[in-house]
Short mmCIF file of C-alpha atoms and ligand atoms in Angstrom, two decimals:
data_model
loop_
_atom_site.label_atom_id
_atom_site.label_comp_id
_atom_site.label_asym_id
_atom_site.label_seq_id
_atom_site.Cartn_x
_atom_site.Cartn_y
_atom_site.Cartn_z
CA UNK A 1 289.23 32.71 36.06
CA UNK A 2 292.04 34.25 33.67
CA UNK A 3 292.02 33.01 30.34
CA UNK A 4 294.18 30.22 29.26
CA UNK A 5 296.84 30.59 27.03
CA UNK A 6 296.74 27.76 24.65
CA UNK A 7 300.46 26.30 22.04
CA UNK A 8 301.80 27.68 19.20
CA UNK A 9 300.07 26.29 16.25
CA UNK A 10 301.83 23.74 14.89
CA UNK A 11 303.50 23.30 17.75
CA UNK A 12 302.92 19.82 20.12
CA UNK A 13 303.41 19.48 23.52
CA UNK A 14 304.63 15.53 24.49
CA UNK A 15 302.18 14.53 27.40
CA UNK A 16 302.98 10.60 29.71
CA UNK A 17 299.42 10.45 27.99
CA UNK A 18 298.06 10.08 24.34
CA UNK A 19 296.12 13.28 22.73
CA UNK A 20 292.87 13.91 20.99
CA UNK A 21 294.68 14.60 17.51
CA UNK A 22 297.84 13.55 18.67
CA UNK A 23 299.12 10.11 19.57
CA UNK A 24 302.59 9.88 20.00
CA UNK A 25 303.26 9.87 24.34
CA UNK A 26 306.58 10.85 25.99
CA UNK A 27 307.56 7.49 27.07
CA UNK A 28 307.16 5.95 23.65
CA UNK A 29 309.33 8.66 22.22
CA UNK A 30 312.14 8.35 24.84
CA UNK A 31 311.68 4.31 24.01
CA UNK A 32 312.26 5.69 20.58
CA UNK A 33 315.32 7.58 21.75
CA UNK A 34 317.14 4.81 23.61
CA UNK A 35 316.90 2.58 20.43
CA UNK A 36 318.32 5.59 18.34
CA UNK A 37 321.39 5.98 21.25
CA UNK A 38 322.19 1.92 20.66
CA UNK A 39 321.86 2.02 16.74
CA UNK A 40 324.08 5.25 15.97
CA UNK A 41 326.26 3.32 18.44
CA UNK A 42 326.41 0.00 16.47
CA UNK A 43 327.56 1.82 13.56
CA UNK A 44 329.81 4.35 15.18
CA UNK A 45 328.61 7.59 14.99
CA UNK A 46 329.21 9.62 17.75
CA UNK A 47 326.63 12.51 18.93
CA UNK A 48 327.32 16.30 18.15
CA UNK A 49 324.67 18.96 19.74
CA UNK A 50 324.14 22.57 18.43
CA UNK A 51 322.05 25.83 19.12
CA UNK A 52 318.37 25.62 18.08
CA UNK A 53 319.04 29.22 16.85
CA UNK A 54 321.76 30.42 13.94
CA UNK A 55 323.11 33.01 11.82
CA UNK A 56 320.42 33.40 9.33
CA UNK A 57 322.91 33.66 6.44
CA UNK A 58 323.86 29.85 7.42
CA UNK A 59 320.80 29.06 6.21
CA UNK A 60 320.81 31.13 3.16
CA UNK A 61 324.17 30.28 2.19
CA UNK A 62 323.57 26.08 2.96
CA UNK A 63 320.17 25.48 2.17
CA UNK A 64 319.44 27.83 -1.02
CA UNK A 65 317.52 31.49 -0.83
CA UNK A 66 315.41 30.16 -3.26
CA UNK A 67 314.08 26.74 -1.74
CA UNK A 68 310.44 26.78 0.24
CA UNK A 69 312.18 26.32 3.52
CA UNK A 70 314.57 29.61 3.23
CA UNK A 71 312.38 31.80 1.34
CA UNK A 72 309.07 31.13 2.99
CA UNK A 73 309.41 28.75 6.31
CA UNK A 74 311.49 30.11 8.52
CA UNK A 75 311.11 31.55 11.83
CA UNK A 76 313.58 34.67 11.67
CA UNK A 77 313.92 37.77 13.90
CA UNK A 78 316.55 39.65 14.72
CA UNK A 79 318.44 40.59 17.72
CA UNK A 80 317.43 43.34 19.76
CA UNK A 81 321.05 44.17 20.56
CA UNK A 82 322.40 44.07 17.43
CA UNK A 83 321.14 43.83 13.75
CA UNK A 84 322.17 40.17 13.17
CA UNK A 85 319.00 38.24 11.48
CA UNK A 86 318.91 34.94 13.71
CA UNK A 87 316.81 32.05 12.39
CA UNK A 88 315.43 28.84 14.45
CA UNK A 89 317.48 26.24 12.54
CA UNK A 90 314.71 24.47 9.92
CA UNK A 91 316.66 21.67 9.64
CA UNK A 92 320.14 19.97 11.19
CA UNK A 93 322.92 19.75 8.74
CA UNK A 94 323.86 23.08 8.07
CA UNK A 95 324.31 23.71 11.68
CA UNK A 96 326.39 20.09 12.07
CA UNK A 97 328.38 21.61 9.26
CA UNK A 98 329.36 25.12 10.91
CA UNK A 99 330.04 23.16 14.01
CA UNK A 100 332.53 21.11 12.06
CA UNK A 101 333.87 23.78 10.82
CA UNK A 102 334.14 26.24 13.44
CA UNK A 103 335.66 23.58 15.38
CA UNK A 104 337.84 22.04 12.83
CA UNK A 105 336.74 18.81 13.56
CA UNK A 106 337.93 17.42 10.42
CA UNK A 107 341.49 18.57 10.51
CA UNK A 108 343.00 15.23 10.58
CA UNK A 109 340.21 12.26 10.10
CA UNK A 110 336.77 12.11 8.67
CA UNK A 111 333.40 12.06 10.73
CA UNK A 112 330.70 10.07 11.68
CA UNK A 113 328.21 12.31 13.75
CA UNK A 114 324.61 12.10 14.18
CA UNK A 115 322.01 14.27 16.60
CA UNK A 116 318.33 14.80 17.15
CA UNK A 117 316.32 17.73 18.36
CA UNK A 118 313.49 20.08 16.87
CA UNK A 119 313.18 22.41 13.97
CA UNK A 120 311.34 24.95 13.02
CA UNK A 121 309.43 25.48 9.26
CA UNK A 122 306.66 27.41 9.20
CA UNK A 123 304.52 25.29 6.78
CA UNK A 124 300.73 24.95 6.98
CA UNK A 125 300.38 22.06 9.48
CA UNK A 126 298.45 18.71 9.10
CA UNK A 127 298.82 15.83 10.65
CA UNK A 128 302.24 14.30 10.03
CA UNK A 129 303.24 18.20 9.23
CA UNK A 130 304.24 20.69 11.93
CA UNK A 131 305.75 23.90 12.71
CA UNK A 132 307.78 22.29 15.44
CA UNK A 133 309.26 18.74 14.64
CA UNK A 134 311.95 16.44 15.28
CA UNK A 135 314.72 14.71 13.56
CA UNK A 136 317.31 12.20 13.65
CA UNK A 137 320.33 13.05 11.50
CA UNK A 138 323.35 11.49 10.52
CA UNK A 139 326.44 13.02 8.80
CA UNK A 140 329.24 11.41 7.29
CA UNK A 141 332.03 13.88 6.66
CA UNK A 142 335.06 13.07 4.63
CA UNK A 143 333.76 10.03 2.88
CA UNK A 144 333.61 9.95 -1.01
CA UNK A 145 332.03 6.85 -1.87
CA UNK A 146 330.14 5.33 -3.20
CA UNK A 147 330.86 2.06 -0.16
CA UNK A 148 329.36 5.03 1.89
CA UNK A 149 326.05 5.63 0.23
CA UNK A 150 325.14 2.02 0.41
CA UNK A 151 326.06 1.73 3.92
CA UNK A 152 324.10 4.85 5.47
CA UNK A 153 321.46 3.35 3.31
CA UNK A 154 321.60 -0.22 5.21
CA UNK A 155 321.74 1.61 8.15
CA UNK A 156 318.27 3.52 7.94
CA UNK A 157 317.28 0.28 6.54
CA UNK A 158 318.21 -1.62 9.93
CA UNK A 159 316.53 1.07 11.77
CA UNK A 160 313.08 0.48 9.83
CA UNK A 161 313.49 -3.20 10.39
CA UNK A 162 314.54 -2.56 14.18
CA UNK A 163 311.06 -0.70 14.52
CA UNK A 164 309.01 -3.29 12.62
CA UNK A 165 308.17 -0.83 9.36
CA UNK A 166 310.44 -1.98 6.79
CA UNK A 167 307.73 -3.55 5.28
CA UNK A 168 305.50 0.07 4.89
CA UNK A 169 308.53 2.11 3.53
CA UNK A 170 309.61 2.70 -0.12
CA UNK A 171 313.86 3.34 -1.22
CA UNK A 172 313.38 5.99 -3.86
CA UNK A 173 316.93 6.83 -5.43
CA UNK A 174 318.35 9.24 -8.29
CA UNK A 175 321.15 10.90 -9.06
CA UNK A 176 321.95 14.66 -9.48
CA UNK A 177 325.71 14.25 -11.04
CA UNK A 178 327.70 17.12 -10.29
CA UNK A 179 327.54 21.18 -10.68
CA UNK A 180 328.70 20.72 -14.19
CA UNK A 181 325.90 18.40 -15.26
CA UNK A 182 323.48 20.04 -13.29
CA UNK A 183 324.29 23.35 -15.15
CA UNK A 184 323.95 21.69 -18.90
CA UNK A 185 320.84 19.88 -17.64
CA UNK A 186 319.39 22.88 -16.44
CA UNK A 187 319.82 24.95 -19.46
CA UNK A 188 317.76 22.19 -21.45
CA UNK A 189 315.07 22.20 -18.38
CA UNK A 190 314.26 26.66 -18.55
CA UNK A 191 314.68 25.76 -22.71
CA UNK A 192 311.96 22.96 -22.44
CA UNK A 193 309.80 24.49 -20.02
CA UNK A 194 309.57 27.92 -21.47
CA UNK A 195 307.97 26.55 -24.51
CA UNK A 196 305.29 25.36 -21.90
CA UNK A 197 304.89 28.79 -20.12
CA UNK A 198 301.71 29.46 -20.51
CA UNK A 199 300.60 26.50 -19.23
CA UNK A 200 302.51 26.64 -16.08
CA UNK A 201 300.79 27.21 -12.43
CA UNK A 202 301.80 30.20 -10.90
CA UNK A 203 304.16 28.26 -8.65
CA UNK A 204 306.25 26.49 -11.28
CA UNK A 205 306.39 29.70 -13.02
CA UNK A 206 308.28 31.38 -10.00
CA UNK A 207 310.57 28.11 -9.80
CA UNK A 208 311.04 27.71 -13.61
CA UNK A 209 313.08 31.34 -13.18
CA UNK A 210 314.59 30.81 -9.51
CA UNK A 211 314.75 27.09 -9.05
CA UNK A 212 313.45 25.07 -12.64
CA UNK A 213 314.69 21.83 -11.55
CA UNK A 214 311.57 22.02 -8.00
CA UNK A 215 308.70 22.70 -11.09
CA UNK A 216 309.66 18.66 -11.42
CA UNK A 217 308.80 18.68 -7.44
CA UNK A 218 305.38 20.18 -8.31
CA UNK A 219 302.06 17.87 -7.45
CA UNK A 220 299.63 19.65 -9.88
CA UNK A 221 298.20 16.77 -11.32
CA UNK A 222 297.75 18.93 -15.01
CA UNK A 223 301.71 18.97 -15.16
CA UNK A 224 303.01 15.93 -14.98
CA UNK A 225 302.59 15.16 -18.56
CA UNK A 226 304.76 18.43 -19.07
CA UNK A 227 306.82 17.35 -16.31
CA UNK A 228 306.77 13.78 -17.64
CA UNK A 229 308.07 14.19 -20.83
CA UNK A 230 310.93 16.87 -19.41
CA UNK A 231 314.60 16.55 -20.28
CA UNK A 232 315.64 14.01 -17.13
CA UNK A 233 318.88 14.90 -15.41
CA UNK A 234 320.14 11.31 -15.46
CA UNK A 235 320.76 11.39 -18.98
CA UNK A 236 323.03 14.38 -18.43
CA UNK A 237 325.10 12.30 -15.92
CA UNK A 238 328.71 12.42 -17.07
CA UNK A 239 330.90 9.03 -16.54
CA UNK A 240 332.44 9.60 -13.43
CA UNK A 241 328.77 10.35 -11.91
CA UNK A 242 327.38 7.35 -13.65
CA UNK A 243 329.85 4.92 -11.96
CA UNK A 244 329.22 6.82 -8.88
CA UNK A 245 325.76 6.08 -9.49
CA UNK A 246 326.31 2.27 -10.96
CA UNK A 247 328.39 1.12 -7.77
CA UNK A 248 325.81 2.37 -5.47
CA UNK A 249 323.44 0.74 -6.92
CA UNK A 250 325.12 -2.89 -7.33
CA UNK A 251 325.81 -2.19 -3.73
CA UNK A 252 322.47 -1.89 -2.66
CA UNK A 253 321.86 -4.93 -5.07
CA UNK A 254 324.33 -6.84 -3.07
CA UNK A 255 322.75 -6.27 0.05
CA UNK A 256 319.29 -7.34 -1.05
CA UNK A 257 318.05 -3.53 -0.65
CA UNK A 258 315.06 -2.92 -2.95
CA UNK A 259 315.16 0.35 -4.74
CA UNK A 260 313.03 2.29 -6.86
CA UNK A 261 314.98 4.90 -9.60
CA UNK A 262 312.88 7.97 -9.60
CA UNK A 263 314.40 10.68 -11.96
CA UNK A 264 312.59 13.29 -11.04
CA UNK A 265 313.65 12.90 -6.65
CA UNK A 266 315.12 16.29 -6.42
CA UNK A 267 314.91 17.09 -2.64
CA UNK A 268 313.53 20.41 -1.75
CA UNK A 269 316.68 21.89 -0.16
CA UNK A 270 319.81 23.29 -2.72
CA UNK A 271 323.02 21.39 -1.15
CA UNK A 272 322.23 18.13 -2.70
CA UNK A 273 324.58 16.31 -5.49
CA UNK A 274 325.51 12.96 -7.12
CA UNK A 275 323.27 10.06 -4.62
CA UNK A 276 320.06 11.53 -3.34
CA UNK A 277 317.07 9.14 -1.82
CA UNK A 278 314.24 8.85 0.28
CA UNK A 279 312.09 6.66 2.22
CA UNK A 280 308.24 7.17 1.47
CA UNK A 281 305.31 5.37 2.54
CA UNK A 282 301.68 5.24 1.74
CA UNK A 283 300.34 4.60 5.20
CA UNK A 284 300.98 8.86 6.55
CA UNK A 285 298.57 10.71 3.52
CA UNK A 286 299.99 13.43 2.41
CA UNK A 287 303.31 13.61 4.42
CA UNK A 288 304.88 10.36 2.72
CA UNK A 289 308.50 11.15 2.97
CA UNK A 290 309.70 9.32 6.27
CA UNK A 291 313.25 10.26 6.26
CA UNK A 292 315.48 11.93 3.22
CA UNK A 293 318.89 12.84 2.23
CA UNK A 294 321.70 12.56 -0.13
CA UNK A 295 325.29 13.78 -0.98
CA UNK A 296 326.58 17.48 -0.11
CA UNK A 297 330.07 17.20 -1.55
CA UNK A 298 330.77 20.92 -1.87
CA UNK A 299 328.91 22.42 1.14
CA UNK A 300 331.65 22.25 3.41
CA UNK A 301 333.73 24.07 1.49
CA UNK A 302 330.94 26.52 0.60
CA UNK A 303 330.65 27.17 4.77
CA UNK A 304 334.41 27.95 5.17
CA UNK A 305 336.06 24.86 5.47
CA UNK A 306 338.67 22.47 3.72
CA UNK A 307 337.05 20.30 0.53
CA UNK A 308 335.39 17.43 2.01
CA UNK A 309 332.93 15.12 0.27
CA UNK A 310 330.15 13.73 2.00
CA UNK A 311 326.58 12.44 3.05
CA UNK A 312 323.87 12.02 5.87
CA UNK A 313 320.43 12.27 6.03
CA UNK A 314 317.19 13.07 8.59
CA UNK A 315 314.43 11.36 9.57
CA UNK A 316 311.08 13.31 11.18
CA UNK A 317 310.68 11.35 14.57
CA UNK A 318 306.91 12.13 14.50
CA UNK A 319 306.01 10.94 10.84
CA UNK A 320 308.13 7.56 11.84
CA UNK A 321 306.83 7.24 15.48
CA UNK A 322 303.21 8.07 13.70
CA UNK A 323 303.89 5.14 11.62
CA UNK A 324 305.29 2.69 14.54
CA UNK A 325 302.36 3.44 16.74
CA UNK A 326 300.13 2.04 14.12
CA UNK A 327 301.96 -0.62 12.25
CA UNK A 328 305.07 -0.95 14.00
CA UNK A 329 306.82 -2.29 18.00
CA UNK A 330 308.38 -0.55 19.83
CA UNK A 331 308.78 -1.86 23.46
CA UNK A 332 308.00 0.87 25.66
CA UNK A 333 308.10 0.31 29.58
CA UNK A 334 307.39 3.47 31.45
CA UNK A 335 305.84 1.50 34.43
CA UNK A 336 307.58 1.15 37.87
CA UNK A 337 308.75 -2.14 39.33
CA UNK A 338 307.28 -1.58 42.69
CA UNK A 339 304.31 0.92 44.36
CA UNK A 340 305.22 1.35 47.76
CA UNK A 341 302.23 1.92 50.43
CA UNK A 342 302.02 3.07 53.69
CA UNK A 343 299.53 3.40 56.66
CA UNK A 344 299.48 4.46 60.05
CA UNK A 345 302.14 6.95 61.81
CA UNK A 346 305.98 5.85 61.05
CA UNK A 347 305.39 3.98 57.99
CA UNK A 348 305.37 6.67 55.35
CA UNK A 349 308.97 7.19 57.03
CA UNK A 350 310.38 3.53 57.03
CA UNK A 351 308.55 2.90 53.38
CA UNK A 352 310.85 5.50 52.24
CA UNK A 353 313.89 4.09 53.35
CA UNK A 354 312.46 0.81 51.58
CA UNK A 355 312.08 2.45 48.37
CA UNK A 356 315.57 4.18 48.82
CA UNK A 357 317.06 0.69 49.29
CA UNK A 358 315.28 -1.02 46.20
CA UNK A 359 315.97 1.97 43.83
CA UNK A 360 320.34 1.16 44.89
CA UNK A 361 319.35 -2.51 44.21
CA UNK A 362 317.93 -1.49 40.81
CA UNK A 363 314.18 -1.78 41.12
CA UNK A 364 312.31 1.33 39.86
CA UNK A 365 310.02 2.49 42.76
CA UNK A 366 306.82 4.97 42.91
CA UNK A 367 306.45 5.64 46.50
CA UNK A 368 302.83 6.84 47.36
CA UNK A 369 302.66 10.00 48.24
CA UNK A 370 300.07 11.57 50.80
CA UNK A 371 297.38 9.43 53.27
CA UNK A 372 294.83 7.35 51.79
CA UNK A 373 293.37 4.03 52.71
CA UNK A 374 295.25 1.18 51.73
CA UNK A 375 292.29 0.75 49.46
CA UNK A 376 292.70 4.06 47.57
CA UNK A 377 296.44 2.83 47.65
CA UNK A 378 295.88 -0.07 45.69
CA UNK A 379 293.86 1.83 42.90
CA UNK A 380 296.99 3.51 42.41
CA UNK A 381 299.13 1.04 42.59
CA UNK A 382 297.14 -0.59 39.81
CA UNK A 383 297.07 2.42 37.79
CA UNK A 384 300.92 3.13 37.68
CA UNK A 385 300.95 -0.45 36.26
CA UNK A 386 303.55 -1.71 38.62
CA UNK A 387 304.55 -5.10 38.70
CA UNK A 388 304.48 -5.51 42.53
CA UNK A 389 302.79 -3.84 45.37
CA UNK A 390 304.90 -3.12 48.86
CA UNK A 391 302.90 -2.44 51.91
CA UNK A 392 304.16 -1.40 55.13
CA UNK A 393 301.29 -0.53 58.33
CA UNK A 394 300.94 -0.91 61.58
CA UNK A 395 301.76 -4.82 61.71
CA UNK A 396 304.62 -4.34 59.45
CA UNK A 397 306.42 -1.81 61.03
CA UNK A 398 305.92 -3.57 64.88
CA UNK A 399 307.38 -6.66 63.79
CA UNK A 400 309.82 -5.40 61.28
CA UNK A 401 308.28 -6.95 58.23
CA UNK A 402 307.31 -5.99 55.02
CA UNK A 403 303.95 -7.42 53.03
CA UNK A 404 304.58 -7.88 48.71
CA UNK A 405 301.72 -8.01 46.37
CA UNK A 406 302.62 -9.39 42.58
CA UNK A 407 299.89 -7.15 40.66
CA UNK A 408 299.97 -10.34 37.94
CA UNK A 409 299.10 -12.48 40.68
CA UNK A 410 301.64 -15.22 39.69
CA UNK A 411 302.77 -15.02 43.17
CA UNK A 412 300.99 -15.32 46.87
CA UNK A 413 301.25 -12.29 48.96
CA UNK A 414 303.50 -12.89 51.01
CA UNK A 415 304.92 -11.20 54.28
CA UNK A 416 308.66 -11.46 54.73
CA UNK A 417 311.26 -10.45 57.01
CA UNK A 418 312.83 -6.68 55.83
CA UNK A 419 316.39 -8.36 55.28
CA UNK A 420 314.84 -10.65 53.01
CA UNK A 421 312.61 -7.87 51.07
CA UNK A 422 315.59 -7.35 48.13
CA UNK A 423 315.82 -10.93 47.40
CA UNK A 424 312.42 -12.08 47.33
CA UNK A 425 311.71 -9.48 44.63
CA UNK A 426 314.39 -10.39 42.81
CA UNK A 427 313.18 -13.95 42.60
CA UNK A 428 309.58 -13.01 41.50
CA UNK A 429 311.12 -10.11 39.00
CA UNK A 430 313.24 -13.04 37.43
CA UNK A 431 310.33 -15.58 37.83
P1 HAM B 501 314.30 17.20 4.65
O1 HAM B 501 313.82 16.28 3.58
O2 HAM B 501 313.97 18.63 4.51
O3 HAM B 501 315.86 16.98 4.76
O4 HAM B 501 313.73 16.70 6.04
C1 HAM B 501 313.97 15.38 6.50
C2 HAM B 501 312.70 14.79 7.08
O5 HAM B 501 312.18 15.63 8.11
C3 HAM B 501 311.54 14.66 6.10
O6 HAM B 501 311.68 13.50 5.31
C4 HAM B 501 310.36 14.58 7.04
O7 HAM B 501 310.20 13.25 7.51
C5 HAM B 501 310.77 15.47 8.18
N1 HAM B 501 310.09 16.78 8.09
C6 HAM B 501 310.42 17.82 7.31
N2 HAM B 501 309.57 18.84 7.50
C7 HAM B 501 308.66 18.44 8.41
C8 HAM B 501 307.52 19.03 9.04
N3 HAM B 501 307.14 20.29 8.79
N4 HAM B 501 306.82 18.30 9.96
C9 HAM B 501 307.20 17.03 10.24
N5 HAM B 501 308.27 16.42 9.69
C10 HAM B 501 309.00 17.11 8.79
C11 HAM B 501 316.67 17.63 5.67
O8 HAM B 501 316.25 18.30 6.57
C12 HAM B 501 318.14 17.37 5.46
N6 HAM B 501 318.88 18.13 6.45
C13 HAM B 501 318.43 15.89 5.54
C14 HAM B 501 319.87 15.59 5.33
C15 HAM B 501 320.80 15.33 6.29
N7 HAM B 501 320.49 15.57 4.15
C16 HAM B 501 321.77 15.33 4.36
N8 HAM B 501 321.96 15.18 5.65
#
């Protein structure tokens, strides 16, 4: 036999059935999905979808050179035709934002857009942490704020609630002012943490000279006093920032949204200003961030387009759904309505023409396929989890009838006429 050839690591595949050491199932997921499609709806967002694969300098230019995910997670090759470096997009926003921009889609109104899809990050995987994940972004473009903030904010919030987690997940806020601010707090930050050099881990000494504000990111446990006592960047904030930063929070106030201020929430990725936040919970281990994001005010403009202030964030889909499969509901209904049976010659032919008629009517129908006992039949039938069995034999198809099951039982079998097979379903479906 040839050998098989086994996924990427890192990598999952989605299977109708739950995994060994991983859980989540395609039908749950697409449940997932359709409750996504409804709530982007209710707050009008409307659905933008982009290559998987980009320039790599959209990456460098949005996201930082510096940061973890540019410098050591991504997937980059380039193309054999040419010498363009192409990357697998490690996250969605800067490719929403060189959509927008290639396609001017803010020329003359601001936008709500949202998508969902995989990305790529080439980080040491564990469970809630892969090489090939999903999110759910939204992006509002054009909006200053702070009404904004709150809102996008109240939206995840719904979500969480919609997917019975709010009670697991944590609203941890701060504010990174503007370049200006970020600049004098900086210089204070390298100042600080230079006198602590020696003491550093090899890590936050690389980021105290490429990226000092991430050594505040760091989780050695022998550097948070350091990191503790650190110049904060909130009490750089200027006073426009501040009443950025005031207003959002009264907002969230006013809409009974529970916050917790953490000064040193600096999000790993470089585009980030003014509100940042994230959702955490202490149910995943390790991989506690749920969803994240924050203002961009002056990528846009950094990617080519006109000034335009705004915000969005992602959610992974398999740290959330990881978290709804345990704690959470999420009504998932992959089962048919109806397993339709056959026996004898003819009937595989007129059960198909049932099963065509049902699925116009609305009814969802698994039509067995090959010839097995009726017995064998009815194993099946019980294993798609179908609400109601269909049989047509020999009997049936001399006389024109058709016989219905109800799996549940709530009903007799019965054996009706086939002009009366659509309505009689009905009435035991709505039973
Ligand atoms: P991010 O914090 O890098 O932000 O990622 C958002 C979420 O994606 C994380 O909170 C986490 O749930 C999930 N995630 C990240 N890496 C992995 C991984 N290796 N495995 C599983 N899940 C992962 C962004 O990507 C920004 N684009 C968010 C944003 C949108 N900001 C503004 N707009």
């Amino acid at each position: 036999m040839a050998q098989k050839i086994q996924s990427v690591k890192g990598m999952n595949d989605l299977l109708p059935v739950e995994q060994k050491d991983f859980k989540l199932t395609a039908a749950f997921w697409q449940a997932f999905e359709d409750t996504v499609g409804r709530w982007t709806r209710a707050y009008g967002y409307q659905q933008i979808r982009t290559p998987i694969v980009e320039q790599t300098g959209l990456f460098v230019r949005s996201i930082g050179e510096e940061t973890d995910v540019v410098g050591k997670e991504m997937y980059t090759f380039s193309d054999s035709n040419d010498s363009l470096s192409l990357s697998l997009r490690p996250e969605g926003t800067a490719s929403c934002l060189r959509a927008v921009v290639e396609h001017n889609l803010l020329y003359n109104s601001p936008q709500k857009l949202w998508y969902m899809g995989p990305m790529f990050r080439r980080e040491r995987p564990q469970k809630g942490r892969y090489r090939q994940f999903h999110q759910v972004g939204i992006e509002a473009l054009g909006f200053e704020g702070p009404d904004i903030d709150a809102e996008i904010i109240a939206m995840s919030a719904d979500l969480w609630e919609k997917l019975g987690i709010r009670e697991y997940l944590t609203l941890e806020i701060n504010s990174l002012g503007n370049r200006e601010e970020r600049a004098a707090h900086r210089a204070a930050l390298v100042e600080y943490l230079t006198r602590y050099e020696a003491q550093l881990d090899e890590d936050s000494k690389r980021r105290l000279k490429t990226n000092p504000l991430r050594v505040l990111d760091t989780k050695n446990p022998d550097l948070q006093e350091i990191c503790n006592a650190a110049p904060r960047l909130v009490d750089y904030l200027g006073e426009a920032s501040q009443n950025h930063y005031a207003r959002f929070k009264a907002m969230l106030d006013g809409l009974g949204i529970q916050y917790v201020e953490n000064p040193r929430l600096v999000r790993g990725l470089d585009y980030y200003n003014q509100t940042v936040f994230e959702w955490t919970t202490d149910k995943l281990g390790a991989q506690a961030t749920v969803c994240g994001g924050g203002r961009y005010d002056g990528l846009i403009e950094e990617l080519g387009g006109k000034p335009a202030p705004s915000i969005g964030f992602a959610m992974g889909i398999e740290r959330l759904l990881l978290l709804v499969s345990e704690y959470g509901s999420l009504e998932v209904n992959a089962a048919p309505d109806v397993y339709a049976m056959h026996q004898g010659e003819g009937a595989d032919l007129q059960v198909m023409k049932y099963a065509q008629a049902l699925r116009a009517q609305g009814f969802n129908v698994m039509q067995h396929s090959g010839y097995q006992s009726l017995k064998a039949q009815m194993k099946k039938a019980d294993n798609s989890g179908a609400r109601f069995a269909l049989i047509v034999a020999q009997d049936e198809l001399a006389n024109g009838t058709v016989t219905l099951k109800d799996m549940k039982g709530k009903h007799e079998q019965q054996t009706v006429a086939t002009a009366d097979l659509t309505d009689t379903l009905q009435q035991w479906k709505n039973a």
